CSV table of C-alpha atoms in Angstrom, one decimal:
chain,number,residue,atom,x,y,z
R,1,MET,CA,66.7,137.7,79.7
R,2,SER,CA,64.1,140.0,81.0
R,3,ASP,CA,61.3,138.8,78.7
R,4,TRP,CA,61.1,135.4,80.3
R,5,ASP,CA,58.0,134.4,82.1
R,6,TRP,CA,58.8,131.8,84.7
R,7,PRO,CA,55.5,132.1,86.5
R,8,VAL,CA,53.9,130.4,83.5
R,9,VAL,CA,55.2,127.2,84.9
R,10,GLY,CA,53.4,127.8,88.2
R,11,ARG,CA,50.2,128.7,86.3
R,12,SER,CA,50.5,125.5,84.3
R,13,TRP,CA,51.5,123.3,87.2
R,14,ASP,CA,48.3,121.4,87.6
R,15,LEU,CA,48.2,120.4,83.9
R,16,LEU,CA,51.9,119.5,84.0
R,17,MET,CA,51.2,117.2,86.9
R,18,GLU,CA,48.3,115.6,85.0
R,19,GLY,CA,50.8,114.9,82.2
R,20,THR,CA,53.3,113.5,84.7
R,21,LYS,CA,50.7,111.2,86.1
R,22,LEU,CA,50.0,109.7,82.7
R,23,THR,CA,53.7,109.4,82.1
R,24,LEU,CA,54.1,107.4,85.3
R,25,GLN,CA,51.1,105.3,84.4
R,26,LEU,CA,52.5,104.5,81.0
R,27,PHE,CA,55.9,103.8,82.6
R,28,ALA,CA,54.6,101.6,85.4
R,29,VAL,CA,52.3,99.4,83.4
R,30,SER,CA,54.7,99.0,80.4
R,31,LEU,CA,57.5,98.2,82.9
R,32,ILE,CA,55.5,95.4,84.5
R,33,LEU,CA,54.5,94.1,81.1
R,34,ALA,CA,58.0,94.2,79.8
R,35,THR,CA,59.5,92.5,82.9
R,36,LEU,CA,57.0,89.6,83.0
R,37,LEU,CA,57.2,89.2,79.2
R,38,GLY,CA,61.0,89.5,79.3
R,39,LEU,CA,61.3,86.9,82.1
R,40,ILE,CA,59.1,84.5,80.1
R,41,LEU,CA,61.1,85.2,76.9
R,42,ALA,CA,64.4,84.7,78.8
R,43,LEU,CA,63.3,81.3,80.2
R,44,MET,CA,62.0,80.3,76.8
R,45,ARG,CA,65.4,81.2,75.3
R,46,MET,CA,67.1,78.9,77.8
R,47,SER,CA,64.6,76.1,77.5
R,48,SER,CA,65.6,72.7,76.1
R,49,ILE,CA,62.6,72.9,73.7
R,50,SER,CA,63.9,74.3,70.5
R,51,PRO,CA,60.6,75.9,69.1
R,52,LEU,CA,60.5,78.0,72.4
R,53,ARG,CA,64.0,79.1,71.9
R,54,PHE,CA,63.3,79.9,68.3
R,55,ILE,CA,60.2,82.0,69.1
R,56,SER,CA,62.0,83.9,71.8
R,57,ALA,CA,65.0,84.6,69.6
R,58,GLY,CA,62.7,85.8,66.9
R,59,TYR,CA,60.8,88.1,69.2
R,60,VAL,CA,64.0,89.7,70.4
R,61,TRP,CA,65.3,90.1,66.9
R,62,VAL,CA,62.1,91.7,65.6
R,63,PHE,CA,61.4,94.1,68.5
R,64,ARG,CA,65.0,95.2,69.0
R,65,GLY,CA,65.2,95.9,65.3
R,66,ILE,CA,62.1,98.1,65.1
R,67,PRO,CA,62.0,101.7,66.4
R,68,VAL,CA,59.8,102.0,69.5
R,69,PHE,CA,57.7,104.6,67.7
R,70,VAL,CA,56.8,102.2,64.9
R,71,THR,CA,55.9,99.5,67.4
R,72,LEU,CA,53.7,102.1,69.1
R,73,LEU,CA,52.0,103.0,65.9
R,74,PHE,CA,51.4,99.3,65.3
R,75,ALA,CA,49.8,98.9,68.7
R,76,PHE,CA,47.7,102.0,68.1
R,77,PHE,CA,46.5,101.3,64.5
R,78,VAL,CA,46.9,97.6,64.0
R,79,ALA,CA,46.4,95.9,67.3
R,80,ARG,CA,43.1,97.7,68.0
R,81,ASP,CA,41.8,96.4,64.7
R,82,LEU,CA,42.4,92.8,65.7
R,83,PRO,CA,39.3,90.9,66.7
R,84,GLY,CA,40.2,90.3,70.4
R,85,LEU,CA,41.8,93.7,71.1
R,86,SER,CA,39.2,96.2,69.9
R,87,TRP,CA,38.6,97.2,73.5
R,88,LEU,CA,42.1,98.7,73.8
R,89,THR,CA,41.9,102.4,74.7
R,90,PRO,CA,44.6,104.6,73.2
R,91,ILE,CA,46.4,104.7,76.5
R,92,GLN,CA,46.3,100.9,76.8
R,93,ALA,CA,47.6,100.7,73.2
R,94,GLY,CA,50.5,102.9,74.3
R,95,MET,CA,51.2,100.7,77.3
R,96,LEU,CA,51.1,97.7,75.1
R,97,GLY,CA,53.5,99.1,72.5
R,98,LEU,CA,56.0,100.4,75.0
R,99,GLY,CA,55.9,97.1,77.0
R,100,VAL,CA,56.2,94.9,74.0
R,101,ASP,CA,59.2,96.9,72.8
R,102,ALA,CA,61.0,97.0,76.2
R,103,ALA,CA,60.3,93.3,76.8
R,104,ALA,CA,62.9,92.4,74.1
R,105,TYR,CA,65.6,94.3,76.0
R,106,LYS,CA,64.5,93.0,79.4
R,107,ALA,CA,64.6,89.4,78.0
R,108,GLU,CA,68.3,89.9,77.0
R,109,ILE,CA,69.1,91.5,80.4
R,110,ILE,CA,67.5,88.7,82.4
R,111,ARG,CA,69.0,86.0,80.2
R,112,ALA,CA,72.5,87.5,80.6
R,113,GLY,CA,71.9,87.6,84.4
R,114,LEU,CA,70.8,84.0,84.6
R,115,LEU,CA,73.7,82.9,82.4
R,116,SER,CA,76.2,84.7,84.7
R,117,VAL,CA,75.4,82.3,87.5
R,118,ASP,CA,78.2,79.7,87.9
R,119,PRO,CA,77.1,76.4,86.2
R,120,GLY,CA,78.4,74.7,89.4
R,121,GLN,CA,75.3,76.1,91.1
R,122,HIS,CA,73.0,74.2,88.7
R,123,GLU,CA,75.1,71.1,89.2
R,124,ALA,CA,75.1,71.2,93.0
R,125,SER,CA,71.3,71.7,93.0
R,126,GLU,CA,70.8,68.8,90.5
R,127,ALA,CA,73.1,66.6,92.5
R,128,LEU,CA,71.0,67.3,95.6
R,129,GLY,CA,67.9,66.1,93.8
R,130,MET,CA,66.2,69.5,93.6
R,131,THR,CA,63.7,70.1,90.8
R,132,LYS,CA,64.7,72.7,88.2
R,133,ARG,CA,61.7,74.8,89.2
R,134,HIS,CA,62.8,74.8,92.8
R,135,TYR,CA,66.5,75.7,92.2
R,136,MET,CA,65.8,78.3,89.6
R,137,ARG,CA,63.6,80.1,92.2
R,138,ARG,CA,65.8,79.6,95.3
R,139,ILE,CA,69.3,79.3,93.9
R,140,ILE,CA,69.7,80.7,90.4
R,141,VAL,CA,67.4,83.7,90.2
R,142,PRO,CA,68.4,85.3,93.6
R,143,GLN,CA,72.1,85.2,92.5
R,144,SER,CA,71.3,86.6,89.0
R,145,ILE,CA,69.5,89.6,90.5
R,146,ARG,CA,72.8,91.1,91.6
R,147,VAL,CA,73.9,91.1,88.0
R,148,ILE,CA,70.6,92.0,86.5
R,149,VAL,CA,69.8,95.1,88.6
R,150,PRO,CA,72.2,97.7,87.2
R,151,THR,CA,71.4,97.0,83.5
R,152,TYR,CA,67.8,96.5,84.3
R,153,MET,CA,67.5,99.9,86.0
R,154,SER,CA,69.4,101.7,83.2
R,155,ASN,CA,67.0,100.2,80.7
R,156,SER,CA,64.1,101.2,82.9
R,157,ILE,CA,65.3,104.8,82.8
R,158,LEU,CA,65.3,104.5,79.0
R,159,LEU,CA,61.8,103.2,79.1
R,160,LEU,CA,60.6,106.1,81.3
R,161,LYS,CA,62.1,108.6,78.8
R,162,ALA,CA,60.6,106.6,75.9
R,163,THR,CA,57.1,107.2,77.2
R,164,SER,CA,57.4,110.6,75.6
R,165,VAL,CA,57.2,109.0,72.2
R,166,ALA,CA,53.5,108.3,73.1
R,167,VAL,CA,52.8,111.9,72.1
R,168,GLY,CA,53.0,110.5,68.6
R,169,ILE,CA,49.7,108.5,69.1
R,170,GLY,CA,48.0,111.5,70.6
R,171,LEU,CA,48.5,110.7,74.3
R,172,VAL,CA,48.7,113.8,76.5
R,173,GLU,CA,51.5,112.7,78.8
R,174,LEU,CA,54.1,115.0,80.2
R,175,THR,CA,55.7,115.8,76.8
R,176,GLY,CA,52.3,116.1,75.1
R,177,ILE,CA,50.8,118.5,77.7
R,178,THR,CA,53.9,120.6,77.6
R,179,ARG,CA,53.7,120.9,73.9
R,180,GLN,CA,50.1,121.9,74.1
R,181,LEU,CA,50.8,124.4,76.8
R,182,SER,CA,53.7,125.9,74.9
R,183,ASN,CA,51.5,126.3,71.8
R,184,SER,CA,48.9,128.1,73.7
R,185,THR,CA,51.2,130.3,75.9
R,186,PHE,CA,54.1,130.8,73.4
R,187,ARG,CA,56.4,130.0,76.3
R,188,PRO,CA,58.3,126.8,75.0
R,189,VAL,CA,61.6,127.6,76.7
R,190,GLU,CA,60.1,127.9,80.2
R,191,LEU,CA,57.7,125.0,79.9
R,192,PHE,CA,60.1,122.5,78.3
R,193,THR,CA,62.7,123.5,80.9
R,194,ALA,CA,60.1,122.6,83.5
R,195,ALA,CA,59.3,119.3,81.7
R,196,ALA,CA,63.0,118.4,81.5
R,197,VAL,CA,63.4,119.1,85.2
R,198,ILE,CA,60.4,116.8,86.0
R,199,TYR,CA,61.9,114.0,83.9
R,200,LEU,CA,65.2,114.5,85.6
R,201,VAL,CA,63.6,114.2,89.0
R,202,LEU,CA,61.7,111.0,88.0
R,203,THR,CA,64.8,109.3,86.6
R,204,THR,CA,66.8,110.3,89.6
R,205,LEU,CA,64.2,108.7,91.9
R,206,LEU,CA,64.7,105.4,90.1
R,207,VAL,CA,68.2,105.3,91.7
R,208,VAL,CA,66.5,104.7,95.1
R,209,PRO,CA,65.1,101.2,94.3
R,210,GLN,CA,68.4,100.4,92.4
R,211,GLU,CA,70.5,101.0,95.5
R,212,TYR,CA,68.1,99.2,97.7
R,213,LEU,CA,68.2,96.1,95.4
R,214,GLU,CA,71.9,96.2,95.0
R,215,ARG,CA,72.4,96.2,98.8
R,216,ARG,CA,69.7,93.6,99.3
R,217,PHE,CA,71.3,91.1,96.9
R,218,ALA,CA,75.0,91.8,97.6
R,219,LEU,CA,77.0,88.8,98.7
R,220,LYS,CA,78.0,88.9,102.3
R,221,THR,CA,81.8,88.9,102.6
N,1,MET,CA,74.5,42.8,95.3
N,2,ALA,CA,77.0,45.6,94.7
N,3,LEU,CA,75.7,49.1,95.5
N,4,VAL,CA,77.1,50.5,92.2
N,5,ASN,CA,77.2,48.5,89.0
N,6,VAL,CA,78.8,50.1,86.0
N,7,SER,CA,79.4,48.2,82.8
N,8,GLY,CA,80.6,49.2,79.3
N,9,LEU,CA,80.4,52.9,80.3
N,10,ARG,CA,81.3,55.2,77.4
N,11,LYS,CA,81.2,58.9,77.0
N,12,SER,CA,82.1,61.1,74.1
N,13,PHE,CA,82.1,64.9,73.8
N,14,GLY,CA,81.6,65.5,70.1
N,15,LYS,CA,84.3,63.4,68.5
N,16,THR,CA,86.4,63.1,71.6
N,17,ASP,CA,86.0,59.7,73.3
N,18,VAL,CA,86.6,60.4,77.0
N,19,LEU,CA,85.5,57.0,78.4
N,20,LYS,CA,86.0,54.0,76.2
N,21,GLY,CA,84.2,51.2,78.0
N,22,VAL,CA,84.6,51.2,81.8
N,23,ASP,CA,83.4,48.4,84.1
N,24,PHE,CA,83.4,48.5,87.9
N,25,GLN,CA,81.4,47.6,90.9
N,26,VAL,CA,81.3,49.2,94.3
N,27,GLU,CA,80.3,47.2,97.3
N,28,ARG,CA,78.4,48.7,100.3
N,29,GLY,CA,80.8,50.3,102.7
N,30,GLU,CA,83.7,50.2,100.2
N,31,VAL,CA,86.0,53.2,99.7
N,32,ILE,CA,87.4,53.5,96.2
N,33,SER,CA,90.1,56.0,95.1
N,34,ILE,CA,90.1,56.8,91.4
N,35,ILE,CA,93.5,58.0,90.3
N,36,GLY,CA,95.0,58.8,86.9
N,37,PRO,CA,96.6,61.6,84.9
N,38,SER,CA,94.7,64.7,84.1
N,39,GLY,CA,92.4,64.2,81.1
N,40,SER,CA,92.2,60.5,81.8
N,41,GLY,CA,88.5,60.6,82.2
N,42,LYS,CA,88.3,60.0,86.0
N,43,THR,CA,86.1,63.0,86.8
N,44,THR,CA,83.8,62.3,83.8
N,45,MET,CA,83.4,58.7,85.1
N,46,LEU,CA,82.5,60.0,88.6
N,47,ARG,CA,80.0,62.5,87.1
N,48,CYS,CA,78.3,59.7,85.2
N,49,VAL,CA,77.4,57.9,88.3
N,50,ASN,CA,74.8,60.5,89.3
N,51,LEU,CA,74.1,61.4,85.6
N,52,LEU,CA,75.6,64.9,85.8
N,53,GLU,CA,77.2,63.7,82.7
N,54,ARG,CA,75.0,61.7,80.3
N,55,PRO,CA,76.8,58.6,79.1
N,56,THR,CA,76.8,57.8,75.4
N,57,GLY,CA,77.0,54.0,76.0
N,58,GLY,CA,76.8,51.4,78.7
N,59,ARG,CA,74.8,50.8,81.8
N,60,ILE,CA,74.7,52.3,85.3
N,61,GLU,CA,72.9,50.9,88.2
N,62,VAL,CA,73.0,52.4,91.7
N,63,ASP,CA,71.2,50.8,94.7
N,64,SER,CA,69.2,48.6,92.4
N,65,ARG,CA,68.0,51.6,90.3
N,66,VAL,CA,68.9,51.5,86.7
N,67,LEU,CA,69.9,55.1,85.7
N,68,CYS,CA,70.7,54.4,82.1
N,69,GLU,CA,71.0,51.4,79.9
N,70,GLU,CA,72.3,50.9,76.3
N,71,GLN,CA,69.8,49.1,74.1
N,72,ALA,CA,70.6,46.3,71.7
N,73,ASN,CA,70.5,48.8,68.8
N,74,GLY,CA,73.1,51.1,70.6
N,75,SER,CA,70.6,53.8,71.7
N,76,MET,CA,70.6,54.9,75.3
N,77,THR,CA,67.6,54.9,77.5
N,78,PHE,CA,67.7,57.0,80.7
N,79,ALA,CA,65.5,56.8,83.8
N,80,ASP,CA,62.9,59.6,83.7
N,81,LYS,CA,63.6,62.9,85.4
N,82,ALA,CA,61.7,62.0,88.6
N,83,ALA,CA,63.6,58.7,88.9
N,84,ILE,CA,66.9,60.4,88.4
N,85,ARG,CA,66.1,63.0,91.1
N,86,GLU,CA,65.0,60.2,93.4
N,87,ALA,CA,68.3,58.4,92.8
N,88,ARG,CA,70.3,61.6,93.4
N,89,GLU,CA,68.7,62.0,96.8
N,90,HIS,CA,70.7,59.0,97.8
N,91,ILE,CA,74.0,60.0,96.1
N,92,GLY,CA,75.9,62.8,97.8
N,93,MET,CA,78.4,64.7,95.7
N,94,VAL,CA,81.2,67.0,96.7
N,95,PHE,CA,82.8,69.2,94.0
N,96,GLN,CA,86.3,70.5,93.4
N,97,ARG,CA,85.1,74.1,93.6
N,98,PHE,CA,82.7,73.5,96.6
N,99,ASN,CA,79.6,75.0,94.7
N,100,LEU,CA,78.1,76.3,97.9
N,101,PHE,CA,75.2,78.6,97.5
N,102,PRO,CA,76.9,82.0,98.1
N,103,HIS,CA,73.7,83.8,99.1
N,104,MET,CA,72.9,81.4,101.9
N,105,THR,CA,74.6,80.8,105.3
N,106,ALA,CA,76.3,77.5,106.1
N,107,VAL,CA,73.2,76.3,107.9
N,108,GLU,CA,70.9,77.5,105.0
N,109,ASN,CA,73.1,75.6,102.5
N,110,VAL,CA,72.7,72.4,104.5
N,111,ILE,CA,69.0,72.6,105.1
N,112,GLU,CA,67.8,73.7,101.6
N,113,ALA,CA,67.7,70.3,100.0
N,114,PRO,CA,66.3,68.2,102.9
N,115,ILE,CA,63.4,70.7,103.2
N,116,ALA,CA,62.8,71.1,99.5
N,117,VAL,CA,63.4,67.5,98.4
N,118,LYS,CA,62.6,65.3,101.4
N,119,ASN,CA,60.0,67.6,103.1
N,120,VAL,CA,61.9,67.6,106.4
N,121,PRO,CA,60.4,70.2,108.7
N,122,LYS,CA,62.6,73.2,109.1
N,123,PRO,CA,63.3,72.9,112.8
N,124,GLU,CA,64.3,69.3,112.4
N,125,ALA,CA,66.5,70.0,109.4
N,126,THR,CA,68.2,72.9,111.2
N,127,ALA,CA,68.9,70.8,114.3
N,128,ARG,CA,70.5,68.1,112.0
N,129,ALA,CA,72.5,70.8,110.1
N,130,HIS,CA,74.0,72.0,113.4
N,131,GLU,CA,74.9,68.4,114.2
N,132,LEU,CA,76.5,67.9,110.9
N,133,LEU,CA,78.4,71.2,111.0
N,134,GLU,CA,79.6,70.2,114.4
N,135,ALA,CA,80.8,66.8,113.0
N,136,VAL,CA,82.9,68.5,110.4
N,137,GLY,CA,84.3,70.9,112.9
N,138,LEU,CA,82.3,74.0,112.0
N,139,GLY,CA,79.7,74.1,114.8
N,140,HIS,CA,80.5,77.8,115.4
N,141,LYS,CA,80.3,78.8,111.7
N,142,GLY,CA,76.6,78.0,111.0
N,143,ASP,CA,75.7,81.7,110.4
N,144,SER,CA,78.7,82.4,108.2
N,145,TYR,CA,78.3,83.0,104.5
N,146,PRO,CA,80.5,80.9,102.2
N,147,MET,CA,82.7,83.9,101.2
N,148,GLN,CA,83.4,84.5,104.9
N,149,LEU,CA,85.0,81.0,105.1
N,150,SER,CA,88.3,79.5,104.0
N,151,GLY,CA,88.4,77.0,101.2
N,152,GLY,CA,88.8,74.1,103.6
N,153,GLN,CA,85.9,75.3,105.7
N,154,GLN,CA,83.7,75.8,102.6
N,155,GLN,CA,84.5,72.3,101.5
N,156,ARG,CA,83.6,70.9,104.9
N,157,VAL,CA,80.2,72.7,104.7
N,158,ALA,CA,79.7,71.2,101.2
N,159,ILE,CA,80.4,67.7,102.8
N,160,ALA,CA,77.8,68.5,105.5
N,161,ARG,CA,75.4,69.6,102.9
N,162,ALA,CA,75.7,66.3,101.0
N,163,LEU,CA,75.4,64.3,104.2
N,164,ALA,CA,72.2,66.1,105.2
N,165,MET,CA,70.4,64.1,102.5
N,166,ASP,CA,71.5,60.8,104.3
N,167,PRO,CA,73.1,59.4,101.2
N,168,THR,CA,74.0,55.8,100.7
N,169,LEU,CA,76.9,56.8,98.4
N,170,MET,CA,79.2,59.8,98.4
N,171,LEU,CA,81.1,61.0,95.3
N,172,PHE,CA,84.1,63.2,95.8
N,173,ASP,CA,85.6,65.0,92.8
N,174,GLU,CA,89.1,66.2,93.5
N,175,VAL,CA,87.8,67.9,96.6
N,176,THR,CA,91.2,69.2,97.9
N,177,SER,CA,92.5,70.5,94.6
N,178,ALA,CA,91.1,74.0,94.9
N,179,VAL,CA,92.2,74.6,98.5
N,180,ASP,CA,95.5,75.7,99.9
N,181,PRO,CA,97.7,72.6,100.6
N,182,GLU,CA,97.7,73.3,104.3
N,183,LEU,CA,93.9,73.2,104.4
N,184,ALA,CA,93.6,69.9,102.5
N,185,GLY,CA,94.3,67.9,105.7
N,186,GLU,CA,91.1,69.1,107.5
N,187,ILE,CA,89.0,67.9,104.5
N,188,LEU,CA,90.8,64.6,104.3
N,189,LEU,CA,90.3,64.0,108.0
N,190,VAL,CA,86.6,64.5,107.7
N,191,MET,CA,86.6,62.0,104.7
N,192,LYS,CA,88.6,59.5,106.7
N,193,ARG,CA,86.1,59.6,109.6
N,194,LEU,CA,83.3,59.2,107.1
N,195,ALA,CA,85.0,56.1,105.7
N,196,GLU,CA,85.5,54.7,109.2
N,197,GLN,CA,81.8,55.1,109.8
N,198,GLY,CA,81.1,52.8,106.9
N,199,MET,CA,80.1,55.3,104.2
N,200,THR,CA,80.4,54.0,100.6
N,201,MET,CA,82.7,56.5,98.8
N,202,LEU,CA,84.0,57.0,95.3
N,203,VAL,CA,86.9,59.4,95.6
N,204,VAL,CA,88.7,61.0,92.6
N,205,THR,CA,91.9,62.3,94.0
N,206,HIS,CA,95.5,63.3,93.6
N,207,GLU,CA,96.1,62.6,97.3
N,208,MET,CA,98.1,59.4,97.1
N,209,GLY,CA,98.3,59.4,100.9
N,210,PHE,CA,94.6,59.3,101.2
N,211,ALA,CA,94.4,56.6,98.6
N,212,ALA,CA,97.0,54.5,100.4
N,213,GLU,CA,95.6,54.8,103.9
N,214,VAL,CA,91.8,55.1,103.5
N,215,ALA,CA,90.8,53.5,100.2
N,216,ASP,CA,90.0,49.8,100.1
N,217,ARG,CA,90.6,49.7,96.4
N,218,VAL,CA,92.3,51.9,93.9
N,219,LEU,CA,91.3,52.3,90.2
N,220,PHE,CA,93.9,53.7,87.9
N,221,ILE,CA,92.4,55.2,84.8
N,222,ASP,CA,94.2,56.4,81.7
N,223,HIS,CA,92.9,57.3,78.3
N,224,GLY,CA,89.3,56.5,79.2
N,225,ARG,CA,90.0,53.0,80.4
N,226,ILE,CA,90.6,51.3,83.8
N,227,VAL,CA,94.2,50.2,83.3
N,228,GLU,CA,94.6,48.6,86.7
N,229,GLN,CA,92.7,48.1,89.9
N,230,GLY,CA,93.0,46.3,93.2
N,231,PRO,CA,93.7,46.8,96.9
N,232,ALA,CA,95.4,50.2,97.5
N,233,ALA,CA,98.6,48.7,98.7
N,234,ASP,CA,99.0,46.5,95.6
N,235,VAL,CA,98.3,49.2,93.1
N,236,LEU,CA,100.3,51.9,94.7
N,237,GLN,CA,103.3,49.8,95.8
N,238,ASN,CA,103.5,47.1,93.2
N,239,PRO,CA,101.9,48.5,90.1
N,240,SER,CA,101.8,45.9,87.4
N,241,HIS,CA,101.2,48.1,84.4
N,242,GLU,CA,103.8,50.4,82.8
N,243,ARG,CA,101.4,53.3,82.6
N,244,THR,CA,100.6,53.0,86.3
N,245,LYS,CA,104.2,52.9,87.2
N,246,ALA,CA,104.9,56.0,85.0
N,247,PHE,CA,102.1,57.9,86.6
N,248,LEU,CA,103.0,57.0,90.2
N,249,HIS,CA,106.6,57.9,89.3
N,250,ALA,CA,105.6,61.3,88.0
N,251,VAL,CA,103.4,62.0,91.1
N,252,LEU,CA,106.0,60.8,93.6
N,253,ASP,CA,108.9,62.6,92.0
N,254,ARG,CA,107.2,65.8,92.9
N,255,ALA,CA,107.2,64.9,96.5
N,256,PRO,CA,110.6,66.5,97.4
N,257,MET,CA,109.3,69.9,96.2
N,258,GLU,CA,106.2,69.5,98.3
N,259,ALA,CA,108.0,68.2,101.3
N,260,GLU,CA,108.2,71.6,103.0
N,261,VAL,CA,104.5,72.3,102.5
N,262,GLU,CA,103.6,68.9,103.8
N,263,GLU,CA,105.8,69.4,106.8
N,264,ALA,CA,103.9,72.5,107.7
N,265,ALA,CA,100.7,70.4,107.8
N,266,GLU,CA,102.3,67.6,109.7
N,267,GLY,CA,100.7,68.4,113.0
N,268,LEU,CA,97.3,68.4,111.6
N,269,VAL,CA,97.3,65.5,109.3
N,270,ASP,CA,100.1,63.2,110.4
N,271,ASP,CA,97.7,60.4,111.4
N,272,LEU,CA,95.9,60.7,108.1
N,273,LEU,CA,98.4,61.0,105.3
N,274,VAL,CA,100.9,58.4,104.4
N,275,ARG,CA,103.7,60.4,102.8
N,276,PRO,CA,104.3,59.4,99.2
N,277,GLU,CA,107.9,58.6,100.1
N,278,ARG,CA,106.6,55.9,102.5
N,279,ILE,CA,104.8,54.2,99.7
N,280,GLY,CA,107.4,51.7,98.3
N,281,GLY,CA,111.0,52.7,98.2
N,282,ASP,CA,111.7,52.2,94.5
N,283,ASP,CA,111.8,55.9,93.6
N,284,ASP,CA,114.1,57.0,96.4
N,285,GLY,CA,117.1,58.9,95.1
N,286,SER,CA,116.6,57.5,91.6
């Protein structure tokens, strides 16, 4: 079609990159938060202390059952009204909402990975007199990573894409900036195509650490 | 004072009573074979000795450490976690399915616990690991990963791993059951040497040959109770109890089918295994 204006993408490039930068910040911080929280929740779920198991199961039940957008709105409107959290910027509220939501999934992925390790590995470690702390770190977790990585990375791709929901609380990340640009230039097709390609490049790049980790933790045969 | 003192040992899984009151002692340097039909409770009994299985009744004492004790009101008290770990440092265990750490080399498998639990410096632990692997005939396999080794080799690494903690007692749980028959001999040979060096051993096994030649005493367990015990020769050749006779009969009747397999292993294990057909003659041709 002759009335397309692809150079608009070039003219908007700096702003698109600004948006991409915020998208990556949202992704990185919420991923770290989700992973740490997910690990804690997974260990709580496997604990012998029943209140910890109960809290962890409840957390997963709640946040897996609520749309990420609703969680995000809670983080934006409700969390910032709480006494200790009034300092939260909108961006930080976005990171919190995304991280808290993803943690429920990470917890299940990590738990499944830890459970996939042969119970004989626990028994051998116990029989040698190792502390649980030691053998979890040295024996169980390294073996679970092989199982965790593929699902963990798929879920991380979902998280990267879910950052676009943050446009709903007014954050100008990649989707937000693209919408603003398309409103002002009336070039939605060109600009959203560019945004789609940028998302595709980012998610494709996530395959690199995945392959590295899968090689690193593969069993030598 | 016996090294292991077990009295009134009971264990239930839900409503299933697996052990119904077991008493036995193990003296220092003694080698005891525990035999019995599958489901008789022999593995559960072994696993109670290092509390991998928590008894529901009775008392266990190993090397003057009380691991668990039944109170007058029937409740169980267990040694605290640290005391149980401390006891386990001195009780080596070898499992049916090896349970080597698959992400670590043979040497790394052997040095992990001495470094972590006994604070042995790494160079010292590594030197000892090489010695132990040498002793089980795997001096050249130190850098191999478990999946690169045969079942027999993996099990010998597992024995070296247990020995690296300098245990006073070794528990063996059907350690040849998961390996090809022709590889069982190399494991049994290592165990025989260990017995000759004075190690105290509790051996749950289906290898009647090992029981006959190496064990000082044989315990026959059925339905959660010790039915018969005594010197290996007595129990295996002149069983006094009907159930022991029936069990030995069933085991020995299988011998002709296995004869070919065993012949193949003859060269390797001839000095170690007493063939079932050499134990008593009462089942020949009957």
